[in-house]
XYZ file of C-alpha atoms in Angstrom:
474
model
C -134.378 -98.248 -151.613
C -133.169 -101.736 -150.788
C -132.808 -100.936 -147.103
C -134.270 -103.571 -144.777
C -137.875 -102.979 -143.712
C -137.081 -103.115 -140.000
C -134.264 -100.597 -140.417
C -136.524 -98.179 -142.299
C -139.072 -98.367 -139.464
C -136.482 -97.816 -136.739
C -134.869 -94.904 -138.573
C -138.282 -93.374 -139.178
C -139.050 -93.592 -135.460
C -135.762 -91.822 -134.657
C -137.201 -88.667 -136.161
C -139.546 -88.580 -133.147
C -136.760 -89.111 -130.581
C -136.260 -85.382 -129.774
C -139.952 -85.229 -128.857
C -140.115 -88.494 -126.935
C -141.522 -86.908 -123.773
C -144.416 -85.391 -125.666
C -144.856 -88.664 -127.504
C -144.955 -90.659 -124.251
C -147.521 -88.226 -122.866
C -149.573 -88.822 -126.013
C -149.379 -92.577 -125.433
C -150.624 -92.105 -121.861
C -153.552 -90.037 -123.107
C -154.267 -92.715 -125.717
C -154.541 -95.356 -122.996
C -156.746 -93.033 -120.929
C -158.970 -92.294 -123.915
C -159.460 -95.987 -124.678
C -160.268 -96.714 -121.023
C -162.801 -93.877 -120.851
C -164.537 -95.212 -123.940
C -165.130 -98.515 -122.197
C -166.139 -96.773 -118.994
C -168.728 -94.856 -121.019
C -170.009 -98.173 -122.398
C -170.238 -99.471 -118.843
C -172.227 -96.397 -117.842
C -174.618 -97.024 -120.739
C -175.140 -100.596 -119.545
C -176.007 -99.263 -116.062
C -178.648 -96.995 -117.605
C -180.077 -99.999 -119.476
C -180.098 -101.979 -116.237
C -181.907 -99.097 -114.519
C -184.549 -99.129 -117.241
C -184.842 -102.914 -117.004
C -185.182 -102.973 -113.183
C -186.882 -99.584 -112.721
C -184.109 -98.436 -110.358
C -183.412 -94.716 -109.934
C -180.160 -95.520 -108.133
C -178.749 -97.372 -111.128
C -179.906 -94.525 -113.375
C -177.987 -91.921 -111.351
C -174.913 -94.128 -111.216
C -174.985 -94.715 -114.963
C -175.488 -90.999 -115.672
C -172.592 -90.048 -113.379
C -170.291 -92.603 -115.005
C -171.239 -91.356 -118.497
C -170.676 -87.686 -117.584
C -167.295 -88.415 -115.998
C -166.014 -90.632 -118.806
C -167.142 -88.310 -121.601
C -165.571 -85.266 -119.900
C -162.238 -87.006 -119.370
C -162.332 -88.415 -122.903
C -162.942 -84.959 -124.413
C -160.040 -83.454 -122.455
C -157.722 -86.322 -123.437
C -158.647 -86.023 -127.125
C -157.976 -82.264 -127.212
C -154.726 -82.570 -125.258
C -153.593 -85.553 -127.346
C -154.227 -83.721 -130.617
C -152.149 -80.760 -129.399
C -149.282 -82.989 -128.262
C -149.247 -85.024 -131.471
C -149.265 -81.846 -133.517
C -146.082 -80.753 -131.746
C -144.516 -84.173 -132.337
C -145.459 -84.497 -136.015
C -144.739 -80.949 -137.167
C -141.599 -80.751 -135.024
C -140.171 -83.979 -136.443
C -141.060 -82.972 -140.006
C -139.434 -79.591 -139.466
C -136.284 -81.445 -138.449
C -136.503 -83.706 -141.503
C -136.805 -80.748 -143.877
C -133.931 -79.004 -142.114
C -131.747 -82.096 -142.501
C -132.650 -82.478 -146.172
C -131.871 -78.849 -147.013
C -128.689 -78.929 -144.922
C -127.640 -82.084 -146.744
C -128.386 -80.532 -150.133
C -126.211 -77.534 -149.293
C -123.321 -79.882 -148.462
C -123.944 -82.465 -151.186
C -121.523 -82.825 -154.100
C -122.443 -81.251 -157.416
C -122.861 -84.727 -158.916
C -126.159 -85.113 -157.041
C -127.646 -82.253 -159.051
C -125.905 -82.922 -162.353
C -126.575 -86.669 -162.501
C -130.216 -86.539 -161.400
C -133.283 -84.328 -161.573
C -133.910 -81.562 -159.071
C -137.629 -82.182 -159.678
C -137.271 -85.627 -158.113
C -135.532 -84.097 -155.091
C -138.327 -81.542 -154.850
C -140.896 -84.357 -155.005
C -139.253 -86.131 -152.098
C -139.306 -82.937 -150.051
C -143.012 -82.375 -150.790
C -144.906 -85.551 -151.722
C -142.879 -88.033 -149.651
C -142.607 -85.742 -146.634
C -146.387 -85.186 -146.866
C -146.969 -88.949 -146.740
C -144.681 -89.219 -143.718
C -146.482 -86.330 -142.048
C -149.857 -88.041 -142.473
C -148.420 -91.192 -140.905
C -146.858 -89.475 -137.892
C -149.751 -87.105 -137.194
C -152.588 -89.555 -137.810
C -151.728 -93.176 -138.563
C -149.132 -93.534 -135.835
C -151.720 -92.510 -133.245
C -154.036 -95.159 -134.636
C -151.265 -97.733 -134.335
C -151.098 -96.914 -130.623
C -154.790 -96.366 -129.961
C -156.337 -99.469 -131.486
C -154.170 -102.109 -129.758
C -154.976 -100.463 -126.403
C -158.690 -100.497 -127.247
C -158.478 -104.117 -128.286
C -156.798 -105.256 -125.066
C -159.126 -103.151 -122.910
C -162.165 -104.644 -124.665
C -160.899 -108.190 -124.070
C -160.384 -107.397 -120.378
C -164.021 -106.251 -120.057
C -165.575 -108.968 -122.263
C -163.910 -112.059 -120.814
C -165.477 -111.716 -117.317
C -168.944 -111.541 -118.902
C -168.541 -114.644 -121.077
C -165.415 -116.426 -122.179
C -167.343 -118.458 -124.750
C -168.946 -115.410 -126.344
C -165.588 -113.572 -126.398
C -163.881 -116.517 -128.101
C -166.651 -116.783 -130.680
C -166.438 -113.074 -131.515
C -162.647 -113.271 -131.929
C -162.917 -116.001 -134.571
C -162.553 -113.456 -137.413
C -159.214 -112.115 -136.206
C -157.021 -114.682 -138.044
C -158.956 -113.928 -141.224
C -158.314 -110.185 -140.928
C -154.575 -110.720 -140.404
C -153.935 -113.486 -142.956
C -155.816 -112.487 -146.103
C -154.521 -108.888 -146.433
C -151.019 -110.317 -146.841
C -151.884 -111.263 -150.435
C -152.533 -107.606 -151.285
C -149.841 -105.880 -149.249
C -146.947 -106.687 -151.592
C -148.888 -105.250 -154.532
C -149.842 -102.148 -152.541
C -146.248 -101.459 -151.520
C -144.986 -101.958 -155.075
C -147.748 -99.822 -156.590
C -147.381 -97.074 -153.955
C -143.632 -96.873 -154.598
C -144.273 -96.708 -158.341
C -146.830 -93.939 -157.833
C -144.457 -91.858 -155.689
C -141.723 -92.309 -158.304
C -144.174 -91.378 -161.048
C -145.264 -88.215 -159.252
C -141.600 -87.268 -158.959
C -141.162 -87.711 -162.721
C -144.277 -85.604 -163.345
C -142.743 -82.844 -161.201
C -139.548 -83.121 -163.235
C -141.465 -82.657 -166.481
C -143.346 -79.644 -165.091
C -140.133 -78.047 -163.837
C -138.318 -78.620 -167.133
C -141.295 -77.326 -169.123
C -141.353 -74.080 -167.150
C -137.586 -73.589 -166.977
C -137.075 -74.331 -170.680
C -140.238 -72.727 -172.068
C -138.390 -70.229 -174.287
C -136.001 -72.843 -175.690
C -138.866 -75.242 -176.316
C -140.839 -72.624 -178.226
C -137.783 -71.410 -180.149
C -137.122 -74.897 -181.547
C -140.767 -75.853 -181.994
C -140.615 -78.603 -179.384
C -143.960 -77.881 -177.682
C -145.687 -80.948 -179.099
C -142.866 -83.323 -178.124
C -142.627 -81.812 -174.622
C -146.390 -82.085 -174.192
C -146.369 -85.732 -175.288
C -143.663 -86.563 -172.725
C -145.638 -84.894 -169.967
C -148.916 -86.557 -170.967
C -147.243 -89.983 -170.964
C -145.701 -89.487 -167.512
C -148.986 -88.114 -166.198
C -150.927 -91.040 -167.708
C -148.622 -93.572 -166.057
C -149.037 -91.857 -162.677
C -152.816 -91.847 -163.152
C -152.894 -95.546 -164.009
C -150.779 -96.367 -160.965
C -153.151 -94.343 -158.795
C -156.168 -96.223 -160.182
C -154.572 -99.617 -159.613
C -153.638 -98.554 -156.105
C -157.231 -97.428 -155.529
C -158.446 -100.870 -156.591
C -156.167 -102.537 -154.075
C -157.386 -100.079 -151.440
C -160.977 -101.070 -152.232
C -160.203 -104.753 -151.695
C -158.510 -103.951 -148.396
C -161.569 -101.953 -147.357
C -163.840 -104.847 -148.258
C -161.783 -107.209 -146.115
C -162.071 -104.735 -143.251
C -165.845 -104.548 -143.591
C -166.196 -108.335 -143.614
C -163.950 -108.515 -140.569
C -166.165 -105.954 -138.863
C -169.415 -107.784 -139.707
C -168.503 -111.344 -138.674
C -167.983 -110.654 -134.939
C -171.101 -108.450 -134.776
C -173.337 -111.108 -136.328
C -171.764 -113.805 -134.161
C -172.311 -111.738 -131.028
C -175.947 -111.020 -131.789
C -176.856 -114.628 -132.627
C -174.789 -116.471 -130.033
C -175.209 -113.785 -127.359
C -178.996 -113.853 -127.696
C -178.926 -117.608 -127.152
C -176.808 -117.193 -123.995
C -179.320 -114.634 -122.717
C -182.193 -117.062 -123.362
C -180.545 -119.837 -121.361
C -179.650 -117.442 -118.546
C -175.865 -117.587 -118.844
C -175.655 -113.828 -119.510
C -177.873 -111.061 -118.120
C -179.441 -108.680 -120.615
C -177.640 -105.589 -119.244
C -174.382 -107.552 -119.393
C -175.119 -108.478 -122.994
C -175.782 -104.820 -123.836
C -172.424 -103.836 -122.307
C -170.787 -106.688 -124.208
C -172.168 -105.249 -127.464
C -170.718 -101.832 -126.596
C -167.351 -103.382 -125.732
C -167.463 -105.438 -128.935
C -167.220 -102.252 -130.995
C -163.923 -101.537 -129.224
C -162.669 -104.971 -130.287
C -164.090 -105.054 -133.812
C -162.857 -101.655 -134.985
C -159.150 -102.326 -134.238
C -159.372 -105.694 -135.985
C -161.185 -104.188 -138.964
C -158.501 -101.502 -139.227
C -155.661 -104.026 -139.470
C -155.730 -104.023 -143.314
C -155.769 -100.205 -143.382
C -152.949 -99.986 -140.844
C -150.776 -102.415 -142.782
C -151.556 -100.653 -146.038
C -150.731 -97.226 -144.554
C -147.362 -98.447 -143.323
C -146.535 -100.008 -146.696
C -147.135 -96.657 -148.377
C -145.296 -94.753 -145.655
C -142.323 -97.101 -145.769
C -141.807 -96.407 -149.463
C -141.890 -92.640 -148.880
C -139.644 -92.936 -145.815
C -137.106 -95.017 -147.766
C -136.950 -92.322 -150.476
C -136.408 -89.635 -147.832
C -133.737 -91.685 -146.048
C -132.026 -92.305 -149.380
C -131.821 -88.548 -149.848
C -130.504 -88.029 -146.306
C -127.845 -90.691 -146.908
C -126.384 -88.909 -149.925
C -122.608 -88.345 -149.452
C -121.354 -84.933 -148.409
C -118.582 -82.874 -149.926
C -115.243 -83.543 -148.205
C -114.495 -80.604 -145.937
C -110.815 -80.086 -145.286
C -109.108 -78.110 -142.560
C -108.896 -74.328 -142.472
C -105.935 -73.462 -144.728
C -104.033 -70.265 -145.367
C -102.484 -69.049 -148.581
C -98.735 -69.510 -149.035
C -97.153 -66.157 -149.730
C -95.723 -65.777 -153.213
C -97.350 -68.970 -154.497
C -99.163 -69.090 -157.823
C -102.958 -68.743 -157.572
C -103.367 -71.843 -159.753
C -100.887 -74.645 -160.458
C -101.996 -77.889 -162.120
C -99.659 -80.820 -162.846
C -100.537 -84.053 -164.710
C -104.245 -83.821 -163.887
C -106.508 -86.753 -164.757
C -110.236 -86.746 -164.034
C -113.152 -89.020 -164.948
C -116.863 -88.803 -164.146
C -118.644 -91.414 -162.030
C -119.715 -93.329 -165.156
C -116.036 -93.811 -166.091
C -115.916 -91.191 -168.858
C -112.417 -89.707 -168.752
C -112.489 -85.977 -169.508
C -109.167 -84.509 -168.353
C -106.030 -86.369 -169.382
C -102.626 -85.177 -168.206
C -103.540 -81.478 -167.973
C -100.859 -79.080 -166.740
C -101.245 -75.299 -166.453
C -100.457 -72.262 -164.327
C -102.341 -69.077 -163.556
C -100.243 -65.979 -162.817
C -101.159 -63.550 -160.041
C -102.924 -60.436 -161.370
C -102.740 -62.031 -164.789
C -105.246 -63.471 -167.235
C -105.239 -67.098 -168.363
C -107.491 -68.298 -171.180
C -108.479 -71.956 -171.448
C -109.324 -72.672 -175.077
C -110.611 -75.833 -176.710
C -113.385 -77.386 -178.705
C -116.801 -78.035 -177.208
C -116.754 -80.969 -174.787
C -112.986 -81.010 -174.278
C -113.315 -80.349 -170.521
C -112.967 -76.581 -170.070
C -115.957 -76.282 -167.728
C -115.015 -79.508 -165.969
C -111.552 -78.131 -165.227
C -112.943 -74.910 -163.744
C -115.509 -76.811 -161.682
C -112.760 -79.057 -160.372
C -110.662 -76.021 -159.378
C -113.648 -74.815 -157.353
C -113.809 -78.143 -155.506
C -117.058 -79.306 -157.111
C -115.508 -82.690 -157.920
C -113.698 -84.655 -155.248
C -111.659 -87.456 -156.837
C -108.861 -86.761 -159.284
C -105.289 -87.844 -160.041
C -102.346 -85.501 -160.187
C -101.648 -82.239 -158.415
C -103.959 -79.240 -158.161
C -102.618 -76.394 -156.034
C -104.505 -73.197 -155.309
C -102.600 -70.340 -153.630
C -99.847 -72.854 -152.870
C -102.012 -75.461 -151.099
C -103.239 -78.754 -152.530
C -106.935 -78.568 -153.407
C -107.787 -81.565 -151.186
C -106.353 -79.769 -148.156
C -108.500 -76.656 -148.523
C -111.624 -76.043 -146.489
C -114.018 -75.615 -149.405
C -115.973 -72.722 -147.924
C -112.709 -70.864 -147.323
C -111.421 -71.638 -150.824
C -114.610 -70.547 -152.569
C -114.621 -67.255 -150.675
C -111.434 -66.445 -152.639
C -112.937 -67.280 -156.033
C -115.411 -65.343 -158.160
C -117.657 -67.270 -160.550
C -119.434 -66.280 -163.740
C -121.333 -69.370 -164.882
C -122.361 -70.171 -168.431
C -125.993 -70.175 -167.279
C -126.315 -67.354 -164.737
C -128.963 -67.745 -162.074
C -130.709 -64.892 -160.288
C -132.546 -65.362 -157.002
C -136.056 -63.852 -156.835
C -134.954 -60.972 -154.579
C -133.519 -57.533 -155.141
C -130.481 -56.614 -157.229
C -128.605 -55.787 -154.025
C -129.428 -59.192 -152.465
C -128.228 -61.016 -155.573
C -124.910 -59.175 -155.687
C -124.363 -59.774 -151.962
C -125.287 -63.482 -152.191
C -121.630 -64.504 -151.981
C -120.958 -62.257 -149.003
C -124.111 -61.927 -146.838
C -122.558 -59.304 -144.546
C -121.493 -56.965 -147.347
C -122.335 -53.273 -146.906
C -124.191 -51.186 -149.463
C -120.936 -49.447 -150.392
C -119.180 -52.784 -150.979
C -122.040 -53.980 -153.179
C -121.932 -50.815 -155.273
C -118.147 -51.067 -155.607
C -118.500 -54.653 -156.862
C -121.111 -53.489 -159.382
C -118.798 -50.709 -160.614
C -115.975 -53.189 -161.155
C -118.372 -55.335 -163.191
C -119.485 -52.271 -165.190
C -123.068 -52.796 -163.939
C -123.536 -49.797 -161.614
C -124.798 -47.410 -164.285
C -127.285 -49.972 -165.604
C -128.544 -50.762 -162.087
C -129.117 -47.121 -161.140
C -131.435 -46.754 -164.151
C -133.733 -49.506 -162.906
C -137.072 -48.388 -161.370
C -135.858 -48.844 -157.788
C -132.121 -49.042 -158.378
C -130.428 -51.630 -156.230
C -133.744 -52.383 -154.512
C -135.417 -53.472 -157.751
C -136.986 -56.937 -157.566
C -135.450 -59.084 -160.295
C -138.074 -61.854 -160.194
C -137.413 -65.574 -160.554
C -134.506 -66.085 -162.961
C -134.366 -62.290 -163.573
C -137.655 -62.305 -165.457
C -138.507 -58.703 -164.491
C -135.210 -57.216 -165.705
């Protein structure tokens, strides 16, 4: 989360890189849309001039300009929305793919040392914030500067003095929001973190409902959730207050140029420096200048919120991956398991395995016995390659553990965890989870070896019975 702000922005923009052509086309349509808006304002001024001078020619010209500009603007808006949809949803699809791919290759420590609810929150809440920025706010970032520059180009030829007077509020709109932005970024980050903790509490409450009820812990669990939820609510209310102040600044910024234009522009019309139809066009063009300036606080605020979400996503993408060794073959005649002087400690420095030595005979049975917490599960997890760093020698089928390609090693190992997990599919799909290409006959043979075939055949739909999440329907 301490990554530099500029780096977060640049890395966020890289998500769009595969769609840069579509994005550039969207920029071109943005420029066209802004130009057509001013052309429409010019057409309106021609209609006003026609009414002022009683000229049918000016009326036809103004009507033609309005029809052309509005048609082109409508086409550009529809096309731009379609293009930006491809860019935003495509980039977010890639982000989700990268997150899930990273999770599949991440070390077990990521899931054992943290909360999966927080990871889930980043994949939902934070990605949603990023999606809103890419699909909507980013377009605004492009659109409003173009409108602002186009408005200046049309206003200056009419009256430099009036343009300068109307721009007097711009420094105000840029300077004063800075006092609120730091608080918004801090509060937005706190809110996103709080929502993640709320998700954690919900997930734990559902997953551990039976245990909670069995030990009478409902009241304590409810209090924890209510406290986390209250903190998230308070953060949201404080953030709303800061949003309100930013909105007020935007409204003041919007009003000052309009009032200045009306008062000073009317005076210039009275003294003959500006024609009335020119003044009317200037008022139209002023809206193209005022709105971008008034949106500066909102734009800055949106990026502050997005940057916090993007940093949390990037932090997840930067998680280390499991070391993947080279493809290794078994050494004929070697012991399946051979451990010599094994030492292992967790990341927090807690040493669990101290000088362990053992062997596992082929076609034999080896029991690892010890008191609770002595490291039995840790040893088995280490043999499966779930933990990377250790001291000593660990050989599996004659090859050092660190030299094995983990996917190849794990295909040779069968696991029965202390807390079994069933996917919400069929019995057949769960048995074949470790070998996706397994045939029906192979699945049934595996079930027979586990003494489960007879039980499975008595289920309502046999191997095609839906087990439900966590096996709830069994």
